Short mmCIF file of C-alpha atoms in Angstrom, two decimals:
data_model
loop_
_atom_site.label_atom_id
_atom_site.label_comp_id
_atom_site.label_asym_id
_atom_site.label_seq_id
_atom_site.Cartn_x
_atom_site.Cartn_y
_atom_site.Cartn_z
CA UNK A 4 0.96 -8.02 37.86
CA UNK A 5 -1.13 -8.64 40.99
CA UNK A 6 -3.78 -11.32 40.49
CA UNK A 7 -6.50 -12.04 43.04
CA UNK A 8 -8.44 -15.19 42.28
CA UNK A 9 -11.93 -14.91 43.79
CA UNK A 10 -13.91 -18.06 44.38
CA UNK A 11 -17.19 -18.69 46.23
CA UNK A 12 -17.30 -20.15 49.72
CA UNK A 13 -19.27 -23.10 48.38
CA UNK A 14 -18.14 -24.94 45.24
CA UNK A 15 -20.39 -24.75 42.20
CA UNK A 16 -22.32 -27.93 41.38
CA UNK A 17 -20.62 -28.45 38.04
CA UNK A 18 -17.13 -27.10 38.26
CA UNK A 19 -16.17 -27.47 41.91
CA UNK A 20 -15.36 -23.72 41.82
CA UNK A 21 -16.51 -20.59 40.11
CA UNK A 22 -13.45 -20.17 37.85
CA UNK A 23 -13.63 -16.41 37.70
CA UNK A 24 -10.49 -14.31 37.91
CA UNK A 25 -10.56 -10.62 38.74
CA UNK A 26 -7.11 -9.17 38.19
CA UNK A 27 -5.25 -5.92 37.96
CA UNK A 28 -4.52 -5.21 34.31
CA UNK A 29 -0.91 -5.81 33.16
CA UNK A 30 -0.51 -2.20 32.02
CA UNK A 31 1.68 -0.76 34.75
CA UNK A 32 4.61 -0.38 32.38
CA UNK A 33 2.50 1.95 30.27
CA UNK A 34 1.12 4.06 33.12
CA UNK A 35 3.94 4.73 35.55
CA UNK A 36 5.02 8.13 34.23
CA UNK A 37 2.25 9.13 31.85
CA UNK A 38 1.11 12.79 31.94
CA UNK A 39 -2.61 12.88 32.84
CA UNK A 40 -3.39 15.69 30.38
CA UNK A 41 -2.14 13.85 27.28
CA UNK A 42 -5.38 12.74 25.66
CA UNK A 43 -5.85 11.87 21.97
CA UNK A 44 -8.00 14.96 21.33
CA UNK A 45 -5.31 17.24 22.80
CA UNK A 46 -2.57 15.49 20.80
CA UNK A 47 -4.59 15.82 17.59
CA UNK A 48 -5.16 19.52 18.27
CA UNK A 49 -1.45 20.06 18.87
CA UNK A 50 -0.63 18.36 15.57
CA UNK A 51 -3.02 20.68 13.74
CA UNK A 52 -1.57 23.75 15.48
CA UNK A 53 1.95 22.66 14.58
CA UNK A 54 0.90 22.34 10.93
CA UNK A 55 -0.26 25.95 11.10
CA UNK A 56 2.99 27.14 12.72
CA UNK A 57 5.06 25.36 10.05
CA UNK A 58 3.03 26.92 7.23
CA UNK A 59 3.05 30.47 8.62
CA UNK A 60 6.77 30.29 9.40
CA UNK A 61 7.54 29.07 5.88
CA UNK A 62 5.33 31.75 4.32
CA UNK A 63 6.95 34.66 6.12
CA UNK A 64 10.48 33.25 5.86
CA UNK A 65 10.17 32.61 2.11
CA UNK A 66 8.93 36.15 1.48
CA UNK A 67 11.85 37.62 3.43
CA UNK A 68 14.46 35.32 1.86
CA UNK A 69 13.20 35.90 -1.68
CA UNK A 70 13.16 39.67 -1.41
CA UNK A 71 16.55 39.83 0.30
CA UNK A 72 18.08 37.57 -2.34
CA UNK A 73 16.70 39.80 -5.10
CA UNK A 74 18.06 42.92 -3.36
CA UNK A 75 14.60 44.41 -2.95
CA UNK A 76 12.80 45.64 0.13
CA UNK A 77 10.57 43.05 1.75
CA UNK A 78 7.64 45.42 2.22
CA UNK A 79 4.09 44.43 3.16
CA UNK A 80 5.28 41.71 5.51
CA UNK A 81 1.86 41.85 7.14
CA UNK A 82 0.26 40.93 3.80
CA UNK A 83 2.43 37.82 3.46
CA UNK A 84 1.77 36.90 7.08
CA UNK A 85 -1.99 37.25 6.59
CA UNK A 86 -1.86 35.18 3.41
CA UNK A 87 0.17 32.50 5.20
CA UNK A 88 -2.37 32.37 8.02
CA UNK A 89 -5.17 32.01 5.46
CA UNK A 90 -3.32 29.15 3.78
CA UNK A 91 -2.72 27.48 7.17
CA UNK A 92 -6.39 27.73 8.19
CA UNK A 93 -7.67 26.29 4.91
CA UNK A 94 -5.06 23.54 4.92
CA UNK A 95 -5.89 22.57 8.49
CA UNK A 96 -9.64 22.52 7.86
CA UNK A 97 -9.32 20.37 4.73
CA UNK A 98 -7.02 17.89 6.47
CA UNK A 99 -9.35 17.74 9.50
CA UNK A 100 -12.37 17.06 7.26
CA UNK A 101 -10.49 14.09 5.82
CA UNK A 102 -9.69 12.85 9.37
CA UNK A 103 -6.02 13.51 8.72
CA UNK A 104 -5.33 14.44 12.35
CA UNK A 105 -6.64 11.22 13.85
CA UNK A 106 -3.83 9.40 15.63
CA UNK A 107 -4.35 6.27 13.56
CA UNK A 108 -4.11 8.35 10.38
CA UNK A 109 -0.99 10.18 11.60
CA UNK A 110 0.88 6.89 11.91
CA UNK A 111 0.17 6.04 8.26
CA UNK A 112 3.04 8.01 6.73
CA UNK A 113 2.22 7.16 3.12
CA UNK A 114 -1.33 8.46 3.53
CA UNK A 115 -0.08 11.53 5.39
CA UNK A 116 2.32 12.45 2.61
CA UNK A 117 -0.30 11.91 -0.07
CA UNK A 118 -2.91 13.88 1.89
CA UNK A 119 -0.50 16.74 2.63
CA UNK A 120 0.74 17.03 -0.98
CA UNK A 121 -2.72 16.98 -2.53
CA UNK A 122 -4.30 19.32 0.05
CA UNK A 123 -1.38 21.76 -0.14
CA UNK A 124 -1.63 21.93 -3.92
CA UNK A 125 -5.44 22.30 -3.89
CA UNK A 126 -5.29 25.11 -1.31
CA UNK A 127 -2.65 26.99 -3.29
CA UNK A 128 -4.52 26.59 -6.57
CA UNK A 129 -7.83 27.70 -5.06
CA UNK A 130 -6.41 30.73 -3.27
CA UNK A 131 -4.42 31.82 -6.33
CA UNK A 132 -7.57 31.58 -8.45
CA UNK A 133 -9.49 33.66 -5.90
CA UNK A 134 -6.68 36.23 -5.72
CA UNK A 135 -6.61 36.50 -9.51
CA UNK A 136 -10.40 36.87 -9.70
CA UNK A 137 -10.42 39.58 -7.02
CA UNK A 138 -7.44 41.34 -8.68
CA UNK A 139 -5.25 41.21 -5.58
CA UNK A 140 -2.56 38.93 -7.02
CA UNK A 141 -0.35 41.93 -7.84
CA UNK A 142 0.15 42.34 -4.08
CA UNK A 143 2.41 39.30 -4.08
CA UNK A 144 5.68 38.42 -5.79
CA UNK A 145 5.35 35.36 -8.03
CA UNK A 146 8.83 34.24 -7.01
CA UNK A 147 7.98 34.44 -3.32
CA UNK A 148 4.74 32.51 -3.86
CA UNK A 149 6.49 29.76 -5.83
CA UNK A 150 9.21 29.53 -3.17
CA UNK A 151 6.52 29.33 -0.46
CA UNK A 152 4.80 26.48 -2.29
CA UNK A 153 7.99 24.41 -2.69
CA UNK A 154 9.55 25.09 0.72
CA UNK A 155 6.21 24.76 2.50
CA UNK A 156 5.51 21.40 0.87
CA UNK A 157 8.96 20.05 1.76
CA UNK A 158 8.65 21.33 5.33
CA UNK A 159 5.22 19.74 5.74
CA UNK A 160 6.41 16.39 4.40
CA UNK A 161 9.39 16.40 6.77
CA UNK A 162 7.17 17.41 9.70
CA UNK A 163 4.62 14.68 8.83
CA UNK A 164 7.41 12.08 8.84
CA UNK A 165 8.59 13.26 12.25
CA UNK A 166 5.04 13.42 13.66
CA UNK A 167 4.26 9.94 12.33
CA UNK A 168 7.35 8.45 13.96
CA UNK A 169 6.77 10.19 17.31
CA UNK A 170 3.06 9.34 17.39
CA UNK A 171 3.71 5.71 16.57
CA UNK A 172 6.27 5.48 19.36
CA UNK A 173 3.89 7.17 21.81
CA UNK A 174 1.07 4.78 20.88
CA UNK A 175 3.32 1.77 21.40
CA UNK A 176 4.30 3.07 24.82
CA UNK A 177 0.67 3.74 25.77
CA UNK A 178 1.24 7.48 26.16
CA UNK A 179 -2.39 8.26 25.29
CA UNK A 180 -3.93 5.59 27.54
CA UNK A 181 -5.87 7.84 29.92
CA UNK A 182 -9.44 6.60 29.53
CA UNK A 183 -9.93 4.19 32.46
CA UNK A 184 -11.72 0.97 31.50
CA UNK A 185 -12.71 -2.45 32.83
CA UNK A 186 -12.42 -5.50 30.57
CA UNK A 187 -14.77 -8.50 30.93
CA UNK A 188 -13.32 -11.33 28.86
CA UNK A 189 -14.01 -14.93 28.03
CA UNK A 190 -11.28 -16.98 29.69
CA UNK A 191 -8.69 -18.32 27.26
CA UNK A 192 -9.96 -16.32 24.28
CA UNK A 193 -6.98 -16.11 21.86
CA UNK A 194 -7.60 -12.47 20.97
CA UNK A 195 -7.91 -11.17 24.56
CA UNK A 196 -4.24 -10.28 25.07
CA UNK A 197 -4.04 -8.65 21.64
CA UNK A 198 -7.20 -6.64 22.34
CA UNK A 199 -5.79 -5.43 25.66
CA UNK A 200 -2.56 -4.26 24.02
CA UNK A 201 -4.47 -2.45 21.26
CA UNK A 202 -6.74 -0.75 23.80
CA UNK A 203 -3.69 0.48 25.72
CA UNK A 204 -2.15 1.80 22.50
CA UNK A 205 -5.23 3.77 21.47
CA UNK A 206 -6.15 5.83 24.48
CA UNK A 207 -7.55 3.27 26.96
CA UNK A 208 -6.08 2.29 30.30
CA UNK A 209 -7.20 -1.19 31.38
CA UNK A 210 -7.60 -0.93 35.17
CA UNK A 211 -9.04 -4.36 35.87
CA UNK A 212 -10.04 -7.48 33.99
CA UNK A 213 -12.64 -10.10 34.82
CA UNK A 214 -12.24 -13.45 33.08
CA UNK A 215 -15.09 -15.98 32.94
CA UNK A 216 -14.72 -19.61 31.92
CA UNK A 217 -16.28 -20.49 28.54
CA UNK A 218 -18.45 -23.27 29.97
CA UNK A 219 -19.88 -20.86 32.54
CA UNK A 220 -20.78 -18.29 29.89
CA UNK A 221 -22.90 -20.95 28.20
CA UNK A 222 -24.80 -21.69 31.41
CA UNK A 223 -28.34 -20.23 31.82
CA UNK A 224 -27.51 -19.79 35.54
CA UNK A 225 -24.66 -17.38 34.77
CA UNK A 226 -25.90 -14.37 36.73
CA UNK A 227 -26.96 -16.37 39.76
CA UNK A 228 -23.40 -17.67 40.02
CA UNK A 229 -21.40 -14.50 39.27
CA UNK A 230 -23.87 -11.86 40.45
CA UNK A 231 -21.83 -10.97 43.54
CA UNK A 232 -18.68 -10.60 41.47
CA UNK A 233 -20.43 -8.25 39.01
CA UNK A 234 -21.73 -6.17 41.91
CA UNK A 235 -18.20 -5.95 43.26
CA UNK A 236 -17.00 -4.88 39.80
CA UNK A 237 -19.71 -2.19 39.67
CA UNK A 238 -18.57 -0.88 43.05
CA UNK A 239 -14.98 -0.84 41.85
CA UNK A 240 -16.05 1.11 38.74
CA UNK A 241 -17.73 3.79 40.86
CA UNK A 242 -14.82 4.15 43.24
CA UNK A 243 -12.15 4.34 40.54
CA UNK A 244 -13.93 6.59 38.02
CA UNK A 245 -14.12 3.91 35.33
CA UNK A 246 -15.24 5.48 32.03
CA UNK A 247 -15.92 2.39 29.84
CA UNK A 248 -16.61 -1.33 30.10
CA UNK A 249 -15.47 -3.60 27.26
CA UNK A 250 -16.92 -7.07 26.70
CA UNK A 251 -14.57 -9.46 24.92
CA UNK A 252 -16.39 -12.72 24.23
CA UNK A 253 -17.93 -14.66 21.38
CA UNK A 254 -20.90 -12.92 19.82
CA UNK A 255 -22.86 -16.17 20.08
CA UNK A 256 -22.96 -15.68 23.89
CA UNK A 257 -26.20 -13.71 23.60
CA UNK A 258 -27.61 -14.80 26.96
CA UNK A 259 -24.38 -13.95 28.78
CA UNK A 260 -24.09 -10.56 27.07
CA UNK A 261 -27.70 -9.66 27.92
CA UNK A 262 -27.22 -10.79 31.53
CA UNK A 263 -24.08 -8.71 31.97
CA UNK A 264 -25.77 -5.67 30.44
CA UNK A 265 -28.72 -6.08 32.79
CA UNK A 266 -26.45 -6.34 35.84
CA UNK A 267 -24.31 -3.34 34.88
CA UNK A 268 -27.26 -1.07 34.04
CA UNK A 269 -26.63 0.64 37.38
CA UNK A 270 -23.47 2.18 35.91
CA UNK A 271 -23.96 5.39 33.86
CA UNK A 272 -21.06 4.53 31.52
CA UNK A 273 -20.91 3.06 27.98
CA UNK A 274 -20.48 -0.68 27.53
CA UNK A 275 -18.76 -1.87 24.34
CA UNK A 276 -18.88 -5.29 22.71
CA UNK A 277 -15.56 -6.04 21.01
CA UNK A 278 -15.97 -8.03 17.74
CA UNK A 279 -14.88 -11.64 18.06
CA UNK A 280 -12.60 -13.38 15.56
CA UNK A 281 -15.53 -14.49 13.39
CA UNK A 282 -16.99 -10.98 13.09
CA UNK A 283 -13.99 -8.63 13.14
CA UNK A 284 -12.79 -9.65 9.68
CA UNK A 285 -16.14 -8.56 8.21
CA UNK A 286 -16.28 -5.28 10.10
CA UNK A 287 -13.06 -4.16 8.37
CA UNK A 288 -15.25 -3.51 5.33
CA UNK A 289 -17.27 -0.28 4.95
CA UNK A 290 -20.57 -0.19 6.85
CA UNK A 291 -23.52 0.76 4.64
CA UNK A 292 -27.00 1.82 5.73
CA UNK A 293 -29.49 -0.51 3.99
CA UNK A 294 -32.95 0.69 4.96
CA UNK A 295 -33.38 0.31 8.71
CA UNK A 296 -30.29 -1.87 9.19
CA UNK A 297 -26.56 -1.70 8.67
CA UNK A 298 -24.59 -4.06 6.49
CA UNK A 299 -20.90 -4.70 5.96
CA UNK A 300 -20.16 -4.12 2.28
CA UNK A 301 -18.03 -7.22 1.75
CA UNK A 302 -17.60 -6.44 -1.94
CA UNK A 303 -18.35 -3.15 -3.59
CA UNK A 304 -20.24 -3.02 -6.85
CA UNK A 305 -18.44 -1.89 -10.02
CA UNK A 306 -17.72 1.82 -9.95
CA UNK A 307 -20.70 4.19 -9.87
CA UNK A 308 -21.42 6.28 -12.96
CA UNK A 309 -19.71 9.29 -11.34
CA UNK A 310 -16.62 7.21 -10.57
CA UNK A 311 -16.60 5.74 -14.07
CA UNK A 312 -16.91 9.24 -15.56
CA UNK A 313 -14.03 10.52 -13.40
CA UNK A 314 -11.83 7.54 -14.23
CA UNK A 315 -12.63 7.77 -17.95
CA UNK A 316 -11.86 11.51 -18.06
CA UNK A 317 -8.56 10.86 -16.28
CA UNK A 318 -7.75 8.09 -18.77
CA UNK A 319 -8.48 10.27 -21.80
CA UNK A 320 -6.43 13.21 -20.54
CA UNK A 321 -3.57 11.02 -19.31
CA UNK A 322 -3.39 8.83 -22.44
CA UNK A 323 -3.51 11.86 -24.76
CA UNK A 324 -0.71 13.61 -22.91
CA UNK A 325 1.36 10.41 -22.76
CA UNK A 326 1.01 9.88 -26.52
CA UNK A 327 2.21 13.42 -27.16
CA UNK A 328 5.18 13.03 -24.80
CA UNK A 329 6.19 9.56 -25.97
CA UNK A 330 5.48 9.99 -29.69
CA UNK A 331 9.20 10.40 -30.60
CA UNK A 332 10.09 7.32 -28.54
CA UNK A 333 7.35 5.27 -30.20
CA UNK A 334 8.40 6.30 -33.70
CA UNK A 335 12.04 5.43 -32.97
CA UNK A 336 10.99 2.10 -31.45
CA UNK A 337 8.96 1.21 -34.56
CA UNK A 338 11.97 1.91 -36.79
CA UNK A 339 14.28 -0.21 -34.60
CA UNK A 340 11.84 -3.15 -34.63
CA UNK A 341 11.56 -3.10 -38.44
CA UNK A 342 15.32 -2.83 -38.82
CA UNK A 343 16.24 -5.59 -36.34
CA UNK A 344 13.87 -8.44 -37.27
CA UNK A 345 11.19 -9.55 -39.71
CA UNK A 346 7.56 -9.14 -38.83
CA UNK A 347 5.04 -6.42 -37.94
CA UNK A 348 5.81 -3.54 -35.61
CA UNK A 349 2.81 -4.21 -33.39
CA UNK A 350 1.87 -7.42 -31.62
CA UNK A 351 -1.84 -7.97 -31.06
CA UNK A 352 -3.27 -10.61 -28.78
CA UNK A 353 -6.74 -11.47 -27.46
CA UNK A 354 -7.29 -10.46 -23.85
CA UNK A 355 -10.33 -10.34 -21.56
CA UNK A 356 -11.47 -6.93 -20.35
CA UNK A 357 -14.39 -5.39 -18.48
CA UNK A 358 -17.14 -7.94 -17.74
CA UNK A 359 -15.01 -10.62 -19.40
CA UNK A 360 -15.39 -9.15 -22.88
CA UNK A 361 -12.63 -9.96 -25.38
CA UNK A 362 -10.51 -7.29 -27.04
CA UNK A 363 -7.23 -7.13 -28.96
CA UNK A 364 -4.37 -5.56 -27.03
CA UNK A 365 -1.63 -3.49 -28.73
CA UNK A 366 2.05 -3.96 -27.86
CA UNK A 367 5.33 -3.43 -29.65
CA UNK A 368 6.54 -6.77 -30.97
CA UNK A 369 9.40 -8.09 -28.83
CA UNK A 370 9.52 -11.75 -30.02
CA UNK A 371 10.09 -13.66 -33.20
CA UNK A 372 6.68 -15.36 -32.71
CA UNK A 373 3.13 -13.97 -32.56
CA UNK A 374 1.35 -16.40 -30.23
CA UNK A 375 -2.40 -16.11 -29.82
CA UNK A 376 -4.77 -18.98 -29.19
CA UNK A 377 -5.54 -21.78 -26.74
CA UNK A 378 -1.86 -22.41 -25.88
CA UNK A 379 0.46 -19.55 -24.96
CA UNK A 380 3.76 -19.81 -23.10
CA UNK A 381 4.65 -16.94 -20.77
CA UNK A 382 7.91 -15.13 -21.43
CA UNK A 383 10.71 -16.26 -19.12
CA UNK A 384 14.19 -15.08 -18.30
CA UNK A 385 16.61 -15.50 -21.24
CA UNK A 386 13.68 -16.58 -23.44
CA UNK A 387 15.09 -17.44 -26.92
CA UNK A 388 11.93 -16.13 -28.56
CA UNK A 389 12.73 -12.55 -27.50
CA UNK A 390 14.51 -10.42 -30.11
CA UNK A 391 17.66 -8.44 -29.35
CA UNK A 392 15.79 -5.12 -29.33
CA UNK A 393 12.85 -6.83 -27.57
CA UNK A 394 14.92 -7.49 -24.45
CA UNK A 395 15.52 -3.78 -24.02
CA UNK A 396 11.91 -2.89 -24.81
CA UNK A 397 10.56 -5.34 -22.23
CA UNK A 398 13.07 -4.28 -19.58
CA UNK A 399 12.12 -0.61 -19.94
CA UNK A 400 8.39 -1.39 -20.49
CA UNK A 401 8.43 0.64 -23.72
CA UNK A 402 6.69 -2.31 -25.39
CA UNK A 403 3.57 -1.42 -23.34
CA UNK A 404 3.21 2.11 -24.76
CA UNK A 405 0.89 1.16 -27.67
CA UNK A 406 -1.71 0.18 -25.07
CA UNK A 407 -2.38 3.91 -24.80
CA UNK A 408 -4.43 3.39 -27.99
CA UNK A 409 -6.48 0.74 -26.17
CA UNK A 410 -7.08 3.32 -23.44
CA UNK A 411 -8.23 5.96 -25.91
CA UNK A 412 -10.81 3.64 -27.53
CA UNK A 413 -12.14 2.61 -24.10
CA UNK A 414 -10.95 -1.01 -23.99
CA UNK A 415 -8.43 -0.38 -21.20
CA UNK A 416 -7.66 2.08 -18.43
CA UNK A 417 -4.35 3.60 -17.39
CA UNK A 418 -4.64 1.78 -14.06
CA UNK A 419 -6.40 -1.50 -13.36
CA UNK A 420 -5.83 -5.26 -13.16
CA UNK A 421 -3.39 -6.33 -15.86
CA UNK A 422 -5.17 -8.29 -18.63
CA UNK A 423 -3.88 -11.80 -19.22
CA UNK A 424 -3.92 -13.76 -22.45
CA UNK A 425 -7.31 -15.42 -23.04
CA UNK A 426 -5.76 -18.88 -22.68
CA UNK A 427 -4.27 -18.06 -19.27
CA UNK A 428 -7.48 -16.29 -18.26
CA UNK A 429 -9.56 -19.42 -18.79
CA UNK A 430 -7.04 -21.54 -16.88
CA UNK A 431 -6.85 -19.27 -13.83
CA UNK A 432 -10.64 -18.84 -13.65
CA UNK A 433 -10.92 -22.58 -13.02
CA UNK A 434 -8.32 -22.82 -10.25
CA UNK A 435 -8.49 -19.42 -8.46
CA UNK A 436 -11.83 -18.85 -6.79
CA UNK A 437 -12.11 -15.04 -6.99
CA UNK A 438 -10.24 -14.57 -10.25
CA UNK A 439 -13.34 -13.52 -12.23
CA UNK A 440 -13.87 -10.46 -10.01
CA UNK A 441 -10.87 -8.84 -11.71
CA UNK A 442 -13.21 -8.11 -14.61
CA UNK A 443 -15.39 -5.74 -12.55
CA UNK A 444 -13.31 -2.85 -13.88
CA UNK A 445 -11.41 -2.22 -17.09
CA UNK A 446 -7.92 -3.76 -17.27
CA UNK A 447 -5.01 -1.37 -16.94
CA UNK A 448 -1.56 -0.71 -18.35
CA UNK A 449 -0.34 -0.89 -14.75
CA UNK A 450 -1.99 -1.85 -11.50
CA UNK A 451 -1.83 -2.17 -7.73
CA UNK A 452 -0.36 -5.67 -7.97
CA UNK A 453 2.43 -4.51 -10.27
CA UNK A 454 3.60 -1.66 -8.00
CA UNK A 455 3.63 -4.09 -5.07
CA UNK A 456 6.10 -6.43 -6.73
CA UNK A 457 3.79 -8.84 -8.61
CA UNK A 458 4.95 -7.90 -12.10
CA UNK A 459 6.22 -10.03 -14.93
CA UNK A 460 6.22 -13.81 -15.05
CA UNK A 461 4.09 -15.73 -12.52
CA UNK A 462 6.03 -18.95 -12.12
CA UNK A 463 3.82 -20.40 -9.37
CA UNK A 464 0.12 -20.48 -8.59
CA UNK A 465 0.80 -18.68 -5.30
CA UNK A 466 2.24 -15.67 -7.15
CA UNK A 467 -0.89 -15.43 -9.30
CA UNK A 468 -3.12 -15.73 -6.22
CA UNK A 469 -1.25 -12.86 -4.58
CA UNK A 470 -1.61 -10.80 -7.76
CA UNK A 471 -5.37 -11.47 -7.77
CA UNK A 472 -5.63 -10.46 -4.09
CA UNK A 473 -4.03 -7.11 -4.87
CA UNK A 474 -6.29 -6.61 -7.89
CA UNK A 475 -9.40 -7.22 -5.78
CA UNK A 476 -8.14 -4.81 -3.12
CA UNK A 477 -7.74 -2.16 -5.81
CA UNK A 478 -11.30 -2.68 -7.06
CA UNK A 479 -12.74 -2.44 -3.54
CA UNK A 480 -10.71 0.66 -2.63
CA UNK A 481 -10.59 2.63 -5.88
CA UNK A 482 -10.07 6.38 -5.80
CA UNK A 483 -8.62 8.87 -8.27
CA UNK A 484 -5.73 9.57 -5.92
CA UNK A 485 -4.99 5.85 -5.76
CA UNK A 486 -4.68 5.82 -9.57
CA UNK A 487 -2.34 8.82 -9.48
CA UNK A 488 -0.25 7.15 -6.77
CA UNK A 489 0.01 3.90 -8.75
CA UNK A 490 1.10 5.73 -11.91
CA UNK A 491 3.82 7.64 -10.03
CA UNK A 492 5.03 4.44 -8.35
CA UNK A 493 5.04 2.66 -11.72
CA UNK A 494 7.26 5.33 -13.24
CA UNK A 495 9.63 5.16 -10.27
CA UNK A 496 9.74 1.34 -10.33
CA UNK A 497 10.35 1.25 -14.10
CA UNK A 498 13.32 3.55 -13.71
CA UNK A 499 14.85 2.07 -10.55
CA UNK A 500 13.79 -1.60 -10.42
CA UNK A 501 12.90 -3.02 -13.83
CA UNK A 502 11.76 -6.66 -13.42
CA UNK A 503 10.05 -7.60 -16.68
CA UNK A 504 11.76 -9.83 -19.23
#
């Protein structure tokens, strides 16, 4: 990196020097062999086109393979090709509307898989419904269509994994850094090096940086002391086709920011103010238009009536189907409990639900005791209170199945923060600051915390705090697809990594 320290011919009255560094940006390793045409918009377009090629190829190939395997003539290949193109166009448009081709989204493989699977299924269902309504479904073989759906989905998921890995590698190497920028930074700001790296990884090429000492930024004589350097920077920007200027300094430097903006008004290019450490953590939240101003929604309100209706409908359908599927298991479990130990089949305990309201939770009894009151001891590994059949029920989570009745009557949801015993609830509310916010939604049979490893006994306060953090994230980011994802992950975790005892 070549650094040219520029100082005035006469020392400043306070600092004995101007303490401004103008330097070439340390991004040469990213820019030495970069193709000039590789811009984010072009890369995103290529990803969308590749999706279309994968879909059309799978559609035609599946039609040919199916008909050849059934010893029948392929016939009407143009019809299958046209249908595949229609599927590809609709899939691409729906993914684009959901910003699925943005480079940042491409690198999120979990989101890409979820988006691809849901969009692929929705497109197929919609087009099949239209074909049936218009009485053109007889043009297609049901076997070929089913094969297209399965093979196409697998191919898309594999392609998304490859695209995610390649895009992430390209971003790390600065392959999309073609937008030439100048960075004006507060000297010694901890986030400046991180900001420069992130800019290089997301399409920006830092050509030159200008660092200004913190004490100088606070001076009302700022422009009179660095005016010549800013003019030199403006000249450099014109000569080198600079496209953006980024200001990286504390947002409390209002006078300095206004002065720099006034000096650089001669440049017909956008000037961006990068959030400082105190502001950036708030801007990660959704921005909401409140009248004539914008606000960061630091905490979302409980779900809107539309969201509550959607979640409730999902709970009713899901709980009803689960009761039908697991009815034989529940009946057998009840018989085993009665045969193995004395006491009732069901265990009921007071828990706190939506808005802190108390309700009685249903579970299959797994212990010799029925604790409920101001003092309750959490189950631990090799707990002597657990019955012989109870150990197996807790390990497989079958003891939780009766909570489906709580879901049906509206006391619980399939997915949500796990409800704790009333005694534990009161204790944690006193020592964990944001604990009460868990009651902004109905408690669930499973939740975001549970699928992220915070399931079972919480031996330390730190484990409970982490569980609460995940619960609050779930409340602030709820969506129907998130509920579906959590349920699927719960089933997989119960089968592969049981951790309750």
